Short mmCIF file of C-alpha atoms in Angstrom, two decimals:
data_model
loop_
_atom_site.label_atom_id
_atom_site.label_comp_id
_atom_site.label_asym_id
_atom_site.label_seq_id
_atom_site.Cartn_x
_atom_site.Cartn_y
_atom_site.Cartn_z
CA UNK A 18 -52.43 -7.87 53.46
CA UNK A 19 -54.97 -9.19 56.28
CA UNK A 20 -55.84 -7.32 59.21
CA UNK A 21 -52.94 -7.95 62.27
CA UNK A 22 -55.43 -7.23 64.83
CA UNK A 23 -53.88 -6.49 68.77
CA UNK A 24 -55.69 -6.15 71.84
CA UNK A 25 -54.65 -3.87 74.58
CA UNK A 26 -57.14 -3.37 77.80
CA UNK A 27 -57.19 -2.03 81.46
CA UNK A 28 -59.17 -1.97 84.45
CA UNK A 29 -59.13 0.86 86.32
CA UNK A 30 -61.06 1.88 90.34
CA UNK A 31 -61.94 5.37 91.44
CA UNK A 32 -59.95 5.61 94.81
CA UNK A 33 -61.45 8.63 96.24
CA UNK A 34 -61.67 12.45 95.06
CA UNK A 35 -59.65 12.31 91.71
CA UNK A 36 -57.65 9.68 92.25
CA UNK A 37 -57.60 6.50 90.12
CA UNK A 38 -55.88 3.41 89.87
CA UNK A 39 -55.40 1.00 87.30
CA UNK A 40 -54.21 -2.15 86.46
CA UNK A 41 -52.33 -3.17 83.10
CA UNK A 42 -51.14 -7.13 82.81
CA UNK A 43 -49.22 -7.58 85.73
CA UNK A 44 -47.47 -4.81 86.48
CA UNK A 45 -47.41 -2.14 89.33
CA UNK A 46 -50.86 -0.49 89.74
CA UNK A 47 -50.35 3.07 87.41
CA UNK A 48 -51.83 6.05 90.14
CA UNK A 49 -53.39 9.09 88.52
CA UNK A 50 -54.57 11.68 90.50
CA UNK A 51 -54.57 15.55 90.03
CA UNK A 52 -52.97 18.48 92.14
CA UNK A 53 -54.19 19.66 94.97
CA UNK A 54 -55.02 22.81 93.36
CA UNK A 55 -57.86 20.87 91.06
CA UNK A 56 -59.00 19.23 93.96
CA UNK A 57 -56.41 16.12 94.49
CA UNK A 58 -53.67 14.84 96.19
CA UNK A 59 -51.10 14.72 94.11
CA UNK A 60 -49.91 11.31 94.45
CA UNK A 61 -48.87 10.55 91.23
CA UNK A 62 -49.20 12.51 87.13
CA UNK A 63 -52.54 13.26 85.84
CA UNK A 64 -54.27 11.69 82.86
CA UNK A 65 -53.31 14.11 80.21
CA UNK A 66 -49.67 13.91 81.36
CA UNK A 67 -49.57 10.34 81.08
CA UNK A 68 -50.46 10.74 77.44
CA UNK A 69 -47.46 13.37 76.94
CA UNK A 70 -45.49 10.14 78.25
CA UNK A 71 -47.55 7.73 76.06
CA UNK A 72 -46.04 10.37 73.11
CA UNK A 73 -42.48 9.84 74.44
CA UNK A 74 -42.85 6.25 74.84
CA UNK A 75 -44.42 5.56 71.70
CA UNK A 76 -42.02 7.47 69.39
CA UNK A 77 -39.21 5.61 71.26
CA UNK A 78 -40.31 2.15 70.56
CA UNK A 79 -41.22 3.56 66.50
CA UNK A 80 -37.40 4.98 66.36
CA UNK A 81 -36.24 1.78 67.70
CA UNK A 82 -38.29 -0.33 64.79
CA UNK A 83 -37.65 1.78 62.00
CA UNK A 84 -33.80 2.47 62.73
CA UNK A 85 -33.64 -0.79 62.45
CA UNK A 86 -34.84 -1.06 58.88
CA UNK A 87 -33.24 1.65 57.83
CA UNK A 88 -29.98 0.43 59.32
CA UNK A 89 -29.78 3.72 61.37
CA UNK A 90 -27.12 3.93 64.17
CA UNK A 91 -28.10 5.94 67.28
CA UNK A 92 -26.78 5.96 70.61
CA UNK A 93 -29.26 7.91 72.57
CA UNK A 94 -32.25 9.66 72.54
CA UNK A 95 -34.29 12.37 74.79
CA UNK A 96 -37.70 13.41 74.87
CA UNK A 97 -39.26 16.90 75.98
CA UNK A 98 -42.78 17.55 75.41
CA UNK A 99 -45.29 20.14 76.71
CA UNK A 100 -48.77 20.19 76.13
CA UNK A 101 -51.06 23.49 76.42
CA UNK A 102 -55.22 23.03 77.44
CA UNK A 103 -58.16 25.67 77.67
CA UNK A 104 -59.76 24.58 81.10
CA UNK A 105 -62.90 26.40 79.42
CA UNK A 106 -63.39 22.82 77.55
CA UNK A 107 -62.98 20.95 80.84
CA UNK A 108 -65.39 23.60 82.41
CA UNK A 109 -67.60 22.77 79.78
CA UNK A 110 -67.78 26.01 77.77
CA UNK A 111 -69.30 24.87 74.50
CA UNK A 112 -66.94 25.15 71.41
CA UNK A 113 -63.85 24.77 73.38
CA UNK A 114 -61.92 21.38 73.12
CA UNK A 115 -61.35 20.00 76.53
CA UNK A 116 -58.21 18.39 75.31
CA UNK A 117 -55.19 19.52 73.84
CA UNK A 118 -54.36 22.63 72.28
CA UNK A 119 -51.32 22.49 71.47
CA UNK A 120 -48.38 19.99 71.57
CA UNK A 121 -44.46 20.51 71.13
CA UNK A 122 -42.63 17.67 71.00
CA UNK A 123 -38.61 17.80 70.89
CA UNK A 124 -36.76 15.08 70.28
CA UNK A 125 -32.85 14.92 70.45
CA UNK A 126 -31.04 12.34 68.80
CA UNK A 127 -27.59 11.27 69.25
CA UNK A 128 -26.21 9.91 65.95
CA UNK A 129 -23.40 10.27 63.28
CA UNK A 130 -25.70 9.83 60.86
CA UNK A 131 -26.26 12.50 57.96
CA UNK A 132 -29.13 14.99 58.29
CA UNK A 133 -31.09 13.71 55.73
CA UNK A 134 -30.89 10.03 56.59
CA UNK A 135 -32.24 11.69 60.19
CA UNK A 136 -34.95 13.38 58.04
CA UNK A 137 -35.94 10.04 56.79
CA UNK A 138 -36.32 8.26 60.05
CA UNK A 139 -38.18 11.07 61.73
CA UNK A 140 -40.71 11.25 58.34
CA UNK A 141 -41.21 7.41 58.43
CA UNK A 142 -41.64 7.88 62.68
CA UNK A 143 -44.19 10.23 62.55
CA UNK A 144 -46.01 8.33 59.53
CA UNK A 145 -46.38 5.62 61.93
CA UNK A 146 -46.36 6.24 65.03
CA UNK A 147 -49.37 5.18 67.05
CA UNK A 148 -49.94 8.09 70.36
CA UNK A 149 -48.19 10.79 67.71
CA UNK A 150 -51.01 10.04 65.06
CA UNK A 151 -53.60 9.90 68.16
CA UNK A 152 -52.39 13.17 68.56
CA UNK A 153 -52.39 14.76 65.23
CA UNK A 154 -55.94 13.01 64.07
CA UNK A 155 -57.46 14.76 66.80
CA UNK A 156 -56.53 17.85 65.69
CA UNK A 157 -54.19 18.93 67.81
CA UNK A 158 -51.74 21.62 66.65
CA UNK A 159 -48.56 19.70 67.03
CA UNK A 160 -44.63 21.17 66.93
CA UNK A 161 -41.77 18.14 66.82
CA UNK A 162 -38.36 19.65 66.08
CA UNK A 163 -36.05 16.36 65.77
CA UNK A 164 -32.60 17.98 67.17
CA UNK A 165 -29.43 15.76 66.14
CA UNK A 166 -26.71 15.47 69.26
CA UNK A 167 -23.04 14.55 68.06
CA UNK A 168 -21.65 11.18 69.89
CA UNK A 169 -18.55 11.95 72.04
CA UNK A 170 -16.08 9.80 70.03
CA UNK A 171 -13.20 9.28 71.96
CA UNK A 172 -9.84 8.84 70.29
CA UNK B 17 -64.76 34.18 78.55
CA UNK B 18 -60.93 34.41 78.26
CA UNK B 19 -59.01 31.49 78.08
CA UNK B 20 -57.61 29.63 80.84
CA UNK B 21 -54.42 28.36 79.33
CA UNK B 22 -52.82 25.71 81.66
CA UNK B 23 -49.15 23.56 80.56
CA UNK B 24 -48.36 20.32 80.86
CA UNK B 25 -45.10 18.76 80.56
CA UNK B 26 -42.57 15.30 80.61
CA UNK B 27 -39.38 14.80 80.12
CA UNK B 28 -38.32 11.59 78.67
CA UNK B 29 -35.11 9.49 78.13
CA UNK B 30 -34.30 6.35 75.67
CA UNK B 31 -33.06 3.28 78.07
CA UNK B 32 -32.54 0.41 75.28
CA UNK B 33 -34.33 -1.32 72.73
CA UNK B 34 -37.77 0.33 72.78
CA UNK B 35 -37.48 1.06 76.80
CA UNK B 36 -38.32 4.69 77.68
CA UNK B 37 -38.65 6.44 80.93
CA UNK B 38 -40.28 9.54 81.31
CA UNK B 39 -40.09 11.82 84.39
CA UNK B 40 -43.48 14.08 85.24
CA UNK B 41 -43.08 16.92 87.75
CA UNK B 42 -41.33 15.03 90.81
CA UNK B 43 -43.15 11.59 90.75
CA UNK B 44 -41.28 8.47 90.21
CA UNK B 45 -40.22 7.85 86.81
CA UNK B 46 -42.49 6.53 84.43
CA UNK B 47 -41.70 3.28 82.56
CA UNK B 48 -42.68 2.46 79.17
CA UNK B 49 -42.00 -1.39 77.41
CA UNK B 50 -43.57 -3.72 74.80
CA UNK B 51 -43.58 -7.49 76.15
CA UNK B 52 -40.68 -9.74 74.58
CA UNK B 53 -42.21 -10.86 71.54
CA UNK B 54 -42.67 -7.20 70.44
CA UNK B 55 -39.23 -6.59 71.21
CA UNK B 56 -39.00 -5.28 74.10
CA UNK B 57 -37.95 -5.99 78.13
CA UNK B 58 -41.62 -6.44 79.35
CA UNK B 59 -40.78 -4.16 82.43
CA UNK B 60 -43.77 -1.37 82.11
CA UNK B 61 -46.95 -1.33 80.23
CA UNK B 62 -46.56 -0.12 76.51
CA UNK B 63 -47.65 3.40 75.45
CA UNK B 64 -50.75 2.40 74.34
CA UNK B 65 -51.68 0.87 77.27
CA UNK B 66 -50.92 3.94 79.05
CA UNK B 67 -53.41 5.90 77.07
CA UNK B 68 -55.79 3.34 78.07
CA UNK B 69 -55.25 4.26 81.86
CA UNK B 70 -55.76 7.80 81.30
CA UNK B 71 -58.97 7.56 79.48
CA UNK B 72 -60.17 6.15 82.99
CA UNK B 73 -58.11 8.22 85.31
CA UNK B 74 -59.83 11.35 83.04
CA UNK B 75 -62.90 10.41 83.22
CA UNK B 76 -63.15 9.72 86.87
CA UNK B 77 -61.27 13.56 87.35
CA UNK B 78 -64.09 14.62 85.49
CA UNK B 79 -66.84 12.11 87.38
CA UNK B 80 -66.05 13.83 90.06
CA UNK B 81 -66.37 17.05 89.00
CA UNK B 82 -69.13 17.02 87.05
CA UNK B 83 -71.28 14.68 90.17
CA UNK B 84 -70.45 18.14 92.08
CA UNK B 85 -72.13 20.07 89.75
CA UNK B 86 -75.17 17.73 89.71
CA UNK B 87 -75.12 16.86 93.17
CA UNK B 88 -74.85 13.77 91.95
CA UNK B 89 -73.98 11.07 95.01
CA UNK B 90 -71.88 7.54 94.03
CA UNK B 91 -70.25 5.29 96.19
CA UNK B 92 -68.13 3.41 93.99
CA UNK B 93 -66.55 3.58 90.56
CA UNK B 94 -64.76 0.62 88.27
CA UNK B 95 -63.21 1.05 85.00
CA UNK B 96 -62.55 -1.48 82.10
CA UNK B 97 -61.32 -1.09 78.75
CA UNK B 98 -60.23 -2.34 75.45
CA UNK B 99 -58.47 -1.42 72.48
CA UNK B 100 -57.98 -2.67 69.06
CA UNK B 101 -55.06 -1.88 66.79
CA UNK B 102 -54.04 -3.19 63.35
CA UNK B 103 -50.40 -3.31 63.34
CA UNK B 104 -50.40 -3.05 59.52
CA UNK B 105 -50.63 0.56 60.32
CA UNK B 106 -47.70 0.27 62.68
CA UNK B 107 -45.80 -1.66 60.33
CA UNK B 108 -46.10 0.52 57.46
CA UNK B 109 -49.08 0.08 55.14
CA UNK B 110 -50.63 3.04 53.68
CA UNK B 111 -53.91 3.83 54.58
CA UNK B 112 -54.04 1.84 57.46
CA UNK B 113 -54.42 3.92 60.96
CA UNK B 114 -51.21 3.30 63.09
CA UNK B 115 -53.29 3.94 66.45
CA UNK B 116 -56.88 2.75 67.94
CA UNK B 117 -59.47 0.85 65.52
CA UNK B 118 -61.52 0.60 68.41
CA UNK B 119 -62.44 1.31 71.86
CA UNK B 120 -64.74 0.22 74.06
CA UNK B 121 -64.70 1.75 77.68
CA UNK B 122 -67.17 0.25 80.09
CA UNK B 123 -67.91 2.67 83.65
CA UNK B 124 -69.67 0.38 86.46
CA UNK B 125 -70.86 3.43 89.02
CA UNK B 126 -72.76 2.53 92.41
CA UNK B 127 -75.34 4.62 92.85
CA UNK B 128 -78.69 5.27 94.34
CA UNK B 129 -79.67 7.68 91.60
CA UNK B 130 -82.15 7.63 88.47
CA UNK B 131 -81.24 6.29 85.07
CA UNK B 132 -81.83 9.87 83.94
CA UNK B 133 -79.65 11.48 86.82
CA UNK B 134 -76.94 8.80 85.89
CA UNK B 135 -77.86 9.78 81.69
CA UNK B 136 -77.26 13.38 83.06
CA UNK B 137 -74.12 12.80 84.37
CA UNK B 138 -72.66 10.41 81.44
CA UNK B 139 -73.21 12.65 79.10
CA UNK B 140 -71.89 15.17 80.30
CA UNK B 141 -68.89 13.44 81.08
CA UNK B 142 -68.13 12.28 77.83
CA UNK B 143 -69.17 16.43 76.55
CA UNK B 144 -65.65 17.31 78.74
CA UNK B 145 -63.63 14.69 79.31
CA UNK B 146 -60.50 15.70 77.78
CA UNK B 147 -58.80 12.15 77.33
CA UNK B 148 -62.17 10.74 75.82
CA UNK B 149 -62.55 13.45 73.60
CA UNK B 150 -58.83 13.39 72.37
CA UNK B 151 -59.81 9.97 71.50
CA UNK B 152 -63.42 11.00 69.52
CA UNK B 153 -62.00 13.73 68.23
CA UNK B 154 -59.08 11.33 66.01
CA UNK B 155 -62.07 9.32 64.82
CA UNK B 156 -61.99 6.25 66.74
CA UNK B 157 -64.68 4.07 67.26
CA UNK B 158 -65.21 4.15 70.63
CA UNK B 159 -68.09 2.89 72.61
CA UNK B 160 -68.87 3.41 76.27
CA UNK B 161 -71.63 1.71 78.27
CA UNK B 162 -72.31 3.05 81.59
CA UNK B 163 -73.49 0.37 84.13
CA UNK B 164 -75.72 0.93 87.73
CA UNK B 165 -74.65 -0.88 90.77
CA UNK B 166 -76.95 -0.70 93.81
CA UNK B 167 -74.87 0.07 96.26
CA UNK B 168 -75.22 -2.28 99.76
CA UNK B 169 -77.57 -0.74 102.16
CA UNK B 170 -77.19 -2.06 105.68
CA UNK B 171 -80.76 -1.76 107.66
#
């Protein structure tokens, strides 16, 4: 099979201290910035929490596309995800990775379907999901219980 | 030196199709689409896209601190990248990396300073950046050309 090449970009402008903006397609300038502890002004999540949200968002759009070719019925989904960093990396201690540590990454599924079929999705999800295999290519010691949530069936 | 553990964390929630919001900390909600013809509602940039901002909201956190160090002086900082993904990887086929092929991350910085202060700095940068080296570090191809802009001096 050919190459299905896709292009993604951004343009981005230092603001002032830490604070950036950028600019994806059309849509709302994204603000990054860091608390004022690490020397910002807290106006909006900082860069390594957007990619904790990148992980949520991805594996969202992954369950959505492989549910569906698995014919797997779900009715909602939550994301939790915490990530742990040595600021010696950041600081620039030599041998320390200035990015992730760790990652845990829960996901809680509400579905009637069988474990197993569950164990299916979430094996073919992580396979190919694109911030998730960012994640765990990089080394990054990564956790992702997949919790199943009974539907409230009423009668 | 000990390590300085710090946590970061999002909470996330499945709207429909592959829609996802994610809450960090107390900021507005986060929202996460692909456009229509990848299925989705086209009402937030896709997660991808959103890694893309914080490799340039990271690296200007890290600008900044690292120009401290140096006493490094800059006026002005823009931001552009690019990404390339082959959504064979996405879609399944074995062997095929489901996230970045490539990146290419271009820094325009206005500056009065050397080509060796500005070498300096860069380099050090890209030594402790953590979003830049989450994306080394999963073996993407990523390059990163580092521009000089006099700034405007008014007599």
């Amino acid at each position: 099979m050919t190459k299905q090449i896709v292009k993604v970009s951004s343009k981005g402008k230092w603001e002032e201290g830490v604070r950036t903006t950028v600019h994806v397609r059309d849509f709302e300038p994204i603000v990054l910035d860091e608390p004022e502890e690490l020397g910002g002004t807290d106006v909006g999540a900082n860069p390594v929490e957007y990619v904790l949200a990148a992980l949520s968002g991805c594996t969202s759009v992954v369950i959505s596309l492989i549910a569906k070719e698995l014919d797997f019925k779900y009715t909602d989904v939550e994301f939790e995800n915490e990530g742990t960093l040595d600021l010696r990396g950041l600081n620039g201690v030599e041998g320390v990775s200035p990015h992730f540590q760790t990652v845990t990454f829960k996901v809680t599924i509400e579905t009637d379907e069988s474990d197993q079929r569950l164990e299916e999705l979430k094996s073919e999800v992580i396979r190919r999901c694109p911030v998730y295999n960012l994640l765990k290519d990089a080394g990054i010691t990564l956790e992702s219980p997949w919790v199943k949530k009974e539907p409230v069936h009423t009668k």
